[in-house]
Coordinates of C-alpha atoms in Angstrom, one line a residue:
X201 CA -2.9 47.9 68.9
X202 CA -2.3 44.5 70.2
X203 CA 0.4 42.3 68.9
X204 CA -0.9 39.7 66.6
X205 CA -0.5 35.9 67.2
X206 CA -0.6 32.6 65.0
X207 CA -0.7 29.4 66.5
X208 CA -0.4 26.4 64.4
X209 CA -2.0 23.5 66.3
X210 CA -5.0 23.8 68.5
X211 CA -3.7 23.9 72.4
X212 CA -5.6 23.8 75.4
X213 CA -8.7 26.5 75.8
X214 CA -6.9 27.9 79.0
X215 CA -3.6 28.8 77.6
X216 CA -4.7 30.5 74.6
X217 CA -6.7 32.3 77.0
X218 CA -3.4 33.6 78.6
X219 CA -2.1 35.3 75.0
X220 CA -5.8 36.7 74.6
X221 CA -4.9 39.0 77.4
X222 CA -2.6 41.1 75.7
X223 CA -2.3 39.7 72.1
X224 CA -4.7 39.0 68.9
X225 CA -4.9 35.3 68.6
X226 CA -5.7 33.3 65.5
X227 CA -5.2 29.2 65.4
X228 CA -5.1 26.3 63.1
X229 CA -8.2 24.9 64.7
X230 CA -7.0 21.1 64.1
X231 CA -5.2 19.5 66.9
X232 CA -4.1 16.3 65.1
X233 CA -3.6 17.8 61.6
X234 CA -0.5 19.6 60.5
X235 CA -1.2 23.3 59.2
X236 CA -0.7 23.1 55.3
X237 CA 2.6 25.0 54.4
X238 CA 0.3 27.4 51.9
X239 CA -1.5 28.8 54.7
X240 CA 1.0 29.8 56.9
X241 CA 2.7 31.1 54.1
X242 CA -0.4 33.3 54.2
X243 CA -0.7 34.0 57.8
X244 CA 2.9 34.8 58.6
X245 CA 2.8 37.8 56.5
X246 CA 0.8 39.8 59.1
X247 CA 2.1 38.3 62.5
X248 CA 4.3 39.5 65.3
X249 CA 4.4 36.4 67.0
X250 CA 4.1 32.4 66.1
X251 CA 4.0 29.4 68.4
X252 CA 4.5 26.3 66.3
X253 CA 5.4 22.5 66.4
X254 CA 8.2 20.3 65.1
X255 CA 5.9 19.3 62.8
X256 CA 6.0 22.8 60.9
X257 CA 8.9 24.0 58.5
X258 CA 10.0 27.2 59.0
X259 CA 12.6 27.7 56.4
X260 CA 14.1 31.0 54.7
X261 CA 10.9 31.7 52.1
X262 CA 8.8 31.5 54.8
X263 CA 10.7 33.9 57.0
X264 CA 10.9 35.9 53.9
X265 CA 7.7 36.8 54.0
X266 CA 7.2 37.7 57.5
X267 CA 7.0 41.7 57.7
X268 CA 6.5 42.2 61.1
X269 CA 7.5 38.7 62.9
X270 CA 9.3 38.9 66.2
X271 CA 9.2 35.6 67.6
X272 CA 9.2 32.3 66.4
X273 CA 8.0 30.2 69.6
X274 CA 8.7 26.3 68.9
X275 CA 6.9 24.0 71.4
X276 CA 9.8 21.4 71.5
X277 CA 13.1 20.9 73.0
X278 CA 14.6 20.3 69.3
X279 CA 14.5 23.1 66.6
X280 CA 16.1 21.4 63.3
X281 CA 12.7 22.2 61.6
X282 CA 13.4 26.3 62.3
X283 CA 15.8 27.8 59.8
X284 CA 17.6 29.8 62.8
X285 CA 20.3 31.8 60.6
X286 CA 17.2 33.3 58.1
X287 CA 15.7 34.0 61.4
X288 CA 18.3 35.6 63.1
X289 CA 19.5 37.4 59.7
X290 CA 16.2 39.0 59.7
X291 CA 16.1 40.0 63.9
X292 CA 13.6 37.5 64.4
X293 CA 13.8 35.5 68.1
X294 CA 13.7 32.0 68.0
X295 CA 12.8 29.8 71.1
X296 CA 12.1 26.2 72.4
X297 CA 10.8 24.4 75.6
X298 CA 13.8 22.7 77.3
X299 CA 14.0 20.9 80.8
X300 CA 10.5 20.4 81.1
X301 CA 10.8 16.7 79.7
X302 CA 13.4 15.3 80.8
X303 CA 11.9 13.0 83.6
X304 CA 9.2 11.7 81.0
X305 CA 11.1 11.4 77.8
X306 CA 13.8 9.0 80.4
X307 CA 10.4 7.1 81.3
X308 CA 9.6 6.5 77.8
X309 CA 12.9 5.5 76.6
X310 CA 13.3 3.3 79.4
X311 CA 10.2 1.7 78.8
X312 CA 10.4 1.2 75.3
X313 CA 13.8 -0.4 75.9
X314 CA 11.8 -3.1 78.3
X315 CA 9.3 -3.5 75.9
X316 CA 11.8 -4.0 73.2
X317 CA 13.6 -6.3 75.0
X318 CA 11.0 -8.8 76.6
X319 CA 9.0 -8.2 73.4
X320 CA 6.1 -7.0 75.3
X321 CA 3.9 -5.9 72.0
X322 CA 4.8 -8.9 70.2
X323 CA 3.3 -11.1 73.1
X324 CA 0.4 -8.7 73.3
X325 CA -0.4 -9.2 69.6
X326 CA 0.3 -12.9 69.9
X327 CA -2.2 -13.3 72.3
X328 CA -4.8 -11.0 70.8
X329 CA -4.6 -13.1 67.4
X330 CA -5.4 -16.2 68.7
X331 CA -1.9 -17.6 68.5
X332 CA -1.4 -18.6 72.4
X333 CA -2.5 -22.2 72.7
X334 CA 0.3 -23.9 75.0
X335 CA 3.0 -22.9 77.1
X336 CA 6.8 -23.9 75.5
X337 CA 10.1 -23.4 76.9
X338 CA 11.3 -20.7 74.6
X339 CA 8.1 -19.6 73.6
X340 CA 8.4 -15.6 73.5
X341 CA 11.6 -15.3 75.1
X342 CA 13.4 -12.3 75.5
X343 CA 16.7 -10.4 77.0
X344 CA 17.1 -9.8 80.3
X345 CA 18.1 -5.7 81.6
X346 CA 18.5 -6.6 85.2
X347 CA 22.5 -6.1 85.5
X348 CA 22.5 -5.4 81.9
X349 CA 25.5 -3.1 80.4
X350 CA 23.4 0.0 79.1
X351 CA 25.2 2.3 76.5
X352 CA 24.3 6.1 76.6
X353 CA 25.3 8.5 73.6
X354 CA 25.0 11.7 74.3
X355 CA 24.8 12.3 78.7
X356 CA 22.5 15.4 78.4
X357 CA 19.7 15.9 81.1
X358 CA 17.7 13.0 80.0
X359 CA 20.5 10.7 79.7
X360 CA 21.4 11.1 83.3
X361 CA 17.9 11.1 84.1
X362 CA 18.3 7.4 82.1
X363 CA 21.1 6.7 84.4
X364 CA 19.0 6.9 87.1
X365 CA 16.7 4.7 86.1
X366 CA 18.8 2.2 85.0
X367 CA 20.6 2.1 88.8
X368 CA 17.1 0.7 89.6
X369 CA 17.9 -2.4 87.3
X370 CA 21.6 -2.5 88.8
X371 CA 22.9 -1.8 85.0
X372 CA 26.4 -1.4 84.4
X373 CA 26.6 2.3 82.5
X374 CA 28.8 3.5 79.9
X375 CA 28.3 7.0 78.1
X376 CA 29.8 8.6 75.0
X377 CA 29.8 12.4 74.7
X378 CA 31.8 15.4 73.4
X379 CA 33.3 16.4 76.3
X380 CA 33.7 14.1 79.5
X381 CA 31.3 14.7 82.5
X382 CA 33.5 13.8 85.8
X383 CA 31.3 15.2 88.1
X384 CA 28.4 12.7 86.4
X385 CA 31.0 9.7 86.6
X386 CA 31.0 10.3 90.3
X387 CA 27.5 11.1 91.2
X388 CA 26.0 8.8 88.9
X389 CA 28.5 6.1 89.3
X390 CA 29.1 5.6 85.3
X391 CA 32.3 5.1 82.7
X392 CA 33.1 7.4 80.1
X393 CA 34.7 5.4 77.0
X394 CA 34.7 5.7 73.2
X395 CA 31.2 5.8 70.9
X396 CA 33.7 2.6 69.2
X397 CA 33.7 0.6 72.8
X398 CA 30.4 1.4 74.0
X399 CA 29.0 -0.3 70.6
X400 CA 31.1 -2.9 71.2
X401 CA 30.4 -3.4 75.0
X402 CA 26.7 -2.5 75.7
X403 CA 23.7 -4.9 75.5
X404 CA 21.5 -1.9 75.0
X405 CA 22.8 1.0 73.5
X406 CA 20.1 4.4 73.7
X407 CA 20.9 7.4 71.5
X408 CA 20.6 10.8 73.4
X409 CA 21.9 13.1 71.2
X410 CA 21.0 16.3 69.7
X411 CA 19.9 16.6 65.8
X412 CA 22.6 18.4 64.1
X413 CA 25.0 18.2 61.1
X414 CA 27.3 16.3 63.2
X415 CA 25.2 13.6 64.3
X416 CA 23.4 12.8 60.8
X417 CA 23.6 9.2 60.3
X418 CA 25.5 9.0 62.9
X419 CA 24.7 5.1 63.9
X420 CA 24.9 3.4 60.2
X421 CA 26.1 0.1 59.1
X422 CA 30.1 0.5 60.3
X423 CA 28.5 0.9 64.0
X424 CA 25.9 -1.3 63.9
X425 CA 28.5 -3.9 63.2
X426 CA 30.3 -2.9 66.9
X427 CA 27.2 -4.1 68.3
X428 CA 26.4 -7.6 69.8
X429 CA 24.4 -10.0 68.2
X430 CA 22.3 -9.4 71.6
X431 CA 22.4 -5.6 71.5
X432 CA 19.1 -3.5 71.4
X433 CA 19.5 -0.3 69.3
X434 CA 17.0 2.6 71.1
X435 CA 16.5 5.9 69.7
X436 CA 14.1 8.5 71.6
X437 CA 16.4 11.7 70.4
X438 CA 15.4 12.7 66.7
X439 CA 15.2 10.7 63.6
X440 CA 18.2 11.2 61.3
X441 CA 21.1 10.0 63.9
X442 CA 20.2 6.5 62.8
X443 CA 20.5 5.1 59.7
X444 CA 17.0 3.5 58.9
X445 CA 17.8 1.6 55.9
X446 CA 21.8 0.4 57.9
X447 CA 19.4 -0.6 61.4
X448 CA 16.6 -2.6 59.1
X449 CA 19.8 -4.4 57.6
X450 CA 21.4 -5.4 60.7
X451 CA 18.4 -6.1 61.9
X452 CA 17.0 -8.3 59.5
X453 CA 20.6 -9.9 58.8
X454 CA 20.5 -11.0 62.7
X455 CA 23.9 -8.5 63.0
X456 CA 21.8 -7.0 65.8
X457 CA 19.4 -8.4 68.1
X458 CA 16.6 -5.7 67.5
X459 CA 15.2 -2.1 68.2
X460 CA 13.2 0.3 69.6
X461 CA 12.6 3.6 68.1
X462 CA 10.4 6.7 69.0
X463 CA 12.0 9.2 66.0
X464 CA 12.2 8.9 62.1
X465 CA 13.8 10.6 59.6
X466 CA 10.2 11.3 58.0
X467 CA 7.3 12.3 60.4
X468 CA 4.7 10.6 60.5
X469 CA 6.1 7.7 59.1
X470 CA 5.0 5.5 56.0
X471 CA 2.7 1.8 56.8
X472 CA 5.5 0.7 54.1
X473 CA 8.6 1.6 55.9
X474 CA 11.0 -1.5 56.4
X475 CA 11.1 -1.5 60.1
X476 CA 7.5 -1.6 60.5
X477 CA 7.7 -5.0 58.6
X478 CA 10.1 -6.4 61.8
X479 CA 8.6 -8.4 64.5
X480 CA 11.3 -7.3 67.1
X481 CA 11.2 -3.8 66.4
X482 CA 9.0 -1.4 68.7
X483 CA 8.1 1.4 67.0
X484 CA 6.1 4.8 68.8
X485 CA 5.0 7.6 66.8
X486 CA 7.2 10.2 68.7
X487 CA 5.4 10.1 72.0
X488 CA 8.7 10.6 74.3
X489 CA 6.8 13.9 75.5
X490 CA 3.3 12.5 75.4
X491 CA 2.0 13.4 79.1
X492 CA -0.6 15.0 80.0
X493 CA 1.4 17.0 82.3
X494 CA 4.3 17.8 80.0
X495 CA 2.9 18.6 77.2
X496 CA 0.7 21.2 79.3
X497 CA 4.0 22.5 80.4
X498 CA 5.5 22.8 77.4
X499 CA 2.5 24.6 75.9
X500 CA 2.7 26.7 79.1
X501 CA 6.4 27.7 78.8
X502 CA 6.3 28.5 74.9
X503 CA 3.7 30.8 75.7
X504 CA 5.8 32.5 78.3
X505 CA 8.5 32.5 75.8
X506 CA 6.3 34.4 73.4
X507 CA 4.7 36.9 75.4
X508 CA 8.7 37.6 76.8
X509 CA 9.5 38.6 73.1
X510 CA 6.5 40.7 72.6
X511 CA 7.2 42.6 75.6
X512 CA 10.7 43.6 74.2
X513 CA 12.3 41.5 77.0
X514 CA 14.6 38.6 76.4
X515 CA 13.4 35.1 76.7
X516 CA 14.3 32.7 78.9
X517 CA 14.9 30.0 76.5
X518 CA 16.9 32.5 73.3
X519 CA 18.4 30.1 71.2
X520 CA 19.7 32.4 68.9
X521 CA 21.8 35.7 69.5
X522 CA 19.1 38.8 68.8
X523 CA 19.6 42.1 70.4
X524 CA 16.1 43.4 72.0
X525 CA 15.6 46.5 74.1
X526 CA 14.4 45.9 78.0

């Protein structure tokens, strides 16, 4: 009998095809609307495998109620929305998609810190509206990057990939990070210093770091008020690091000079959210991923993951310690 699979977002045709080989497929046949929590609760029951999104909740009464569940497949680098000590308590492999985003998640936070900083959608809407009528001397004006100082928290694949962008721009670097990275320093050509100096010293400051019970709120009001009057706050990591409420403050009480943020604490975000109401505050709904070519990969690699598991063999990408038979 072949091993049954749930996925819960519709994928490309070509690599379900590649789990219909050897597995029985079924699929939330909705690609831009979340499964409802009642009907996985349903389909998890029956399952040996599931590939699912960050956009799912996999706690403990769902994993509860999986009899036969062997792999929980997550198509993400982060995997806060996985409850990984149920699943590991009840044998259950869980996996994500690392590495394969790091060049385009660095193009996407380096963009959205240009567009932040010469206000790029503001002038866009500006123009669009009818607004642009004359040319002034400080009309739209904006921060310069070139030879900026560019604050990194958290030097992780994507924050050096960062670095490497910003050498383009001749920025001065600084990184934070649990543990010092001398080989980086060297390579890269960056400084090492405290999360208290780089707040202090950096024009733009972009938050790299993981989600975890460490890193909750872990920019709120105390180290927004580090920050320049002329800093830029970016956040491309995961919603929760930054305190939303603390950054619309600063923000709107000129403490900071503005934002740009990919991740909230909430997915997908509320029209009445504070920062949405900012005029120098870009906001993307969580597209650091969003290429064509990465998010095939990703899909591509969480399959492998999944059909590794089935097999009995370990995954390459085992984020939690389950012992498997080869």
């Amino acid at each position: 009998m072949k091993p049954k699979v749930y996925i819960t977002r519709r994928i490309p045709e070509h690599i379900v095809k590649r789990i219909n080989k050897t597995c029985e497929v079924r699929m939330w046949d909705h690609e831009d609307i979340p499964i409802p929590y009642e009907i996985l609760e349903k389909e998890i029951g029956e399952i040996d495998g599931l590939l699912c999104l960050l956009t799912e909740t996999i706690d403990d009464a769902l994993i509860r109620k999986a009899k036969n569940l062997k792999i929980i497949a997550n198509m993400a680098v982060g995997y806060n929305n996985i409850d990984i000590n149920s699943a590991t308590t009840h044998g259950i492999m869980v996996t994500n998609t690392p590495d394969v985003l790091t060049e385009t998640t660095a193009d996407l936070t380096f963009g959205l810190l240009m567009a932040t900083a010469r206000r790029l959608i503001e002038a866009s809407d500006y123009l669009k509206s009818g607004e642009w009528k004359t040319w002034s001397p400080m009309q739209l004006t904006g921060l310069d990057i070139h030879g900026a100082t560019l604050g990194i928290i958290g030097l992780g694949r994507i924050g050096e990939a960062l670095v490497r962008r910003a050498k383009g721009f001749d920025m001065k670097v600084l990184y934070s990070s649990r543990s010092r990275k001398y080989e980086q320093e060297y390579e890269l050509g960056i400084n090492y210093t405290s999360l208290e100096n780089l707040l202090l010293e950096s024009d733009f400051v972009c938050v790299m770091v993981p989600y975890t019970t460490e890193t909750k709120n872990l920019i709120g009001s105390e180290q927004l008020s580090l920050m320049k009057e002329n800093a830029v706050l970016i956040n491309t990591a995961r919603g929760g690091i930054v305190n939303e409420i603390a950054l619309y403050k600063a923000i709107k009480n000129r403490e900071i000079w503005g934002a740009g943020i990919d991740v909230f604490e909430n997915e997908p975000v509320s029209l009445d959210h504070p920062l949405l109401t900012l005029p120098n505050v870009v906001t993307l709904p969580h597209i650091g991923s969003a290429s064509i070519a990465t998010r095939t990969k990703m899909a591509n690699l969480a399959v492998t993951n999944l059909m590794t598991a089935l097999q009995n063999e370990k995954p390459q990408n085992l984020l939690n310690d389950i012992c498997f038979n080869n």
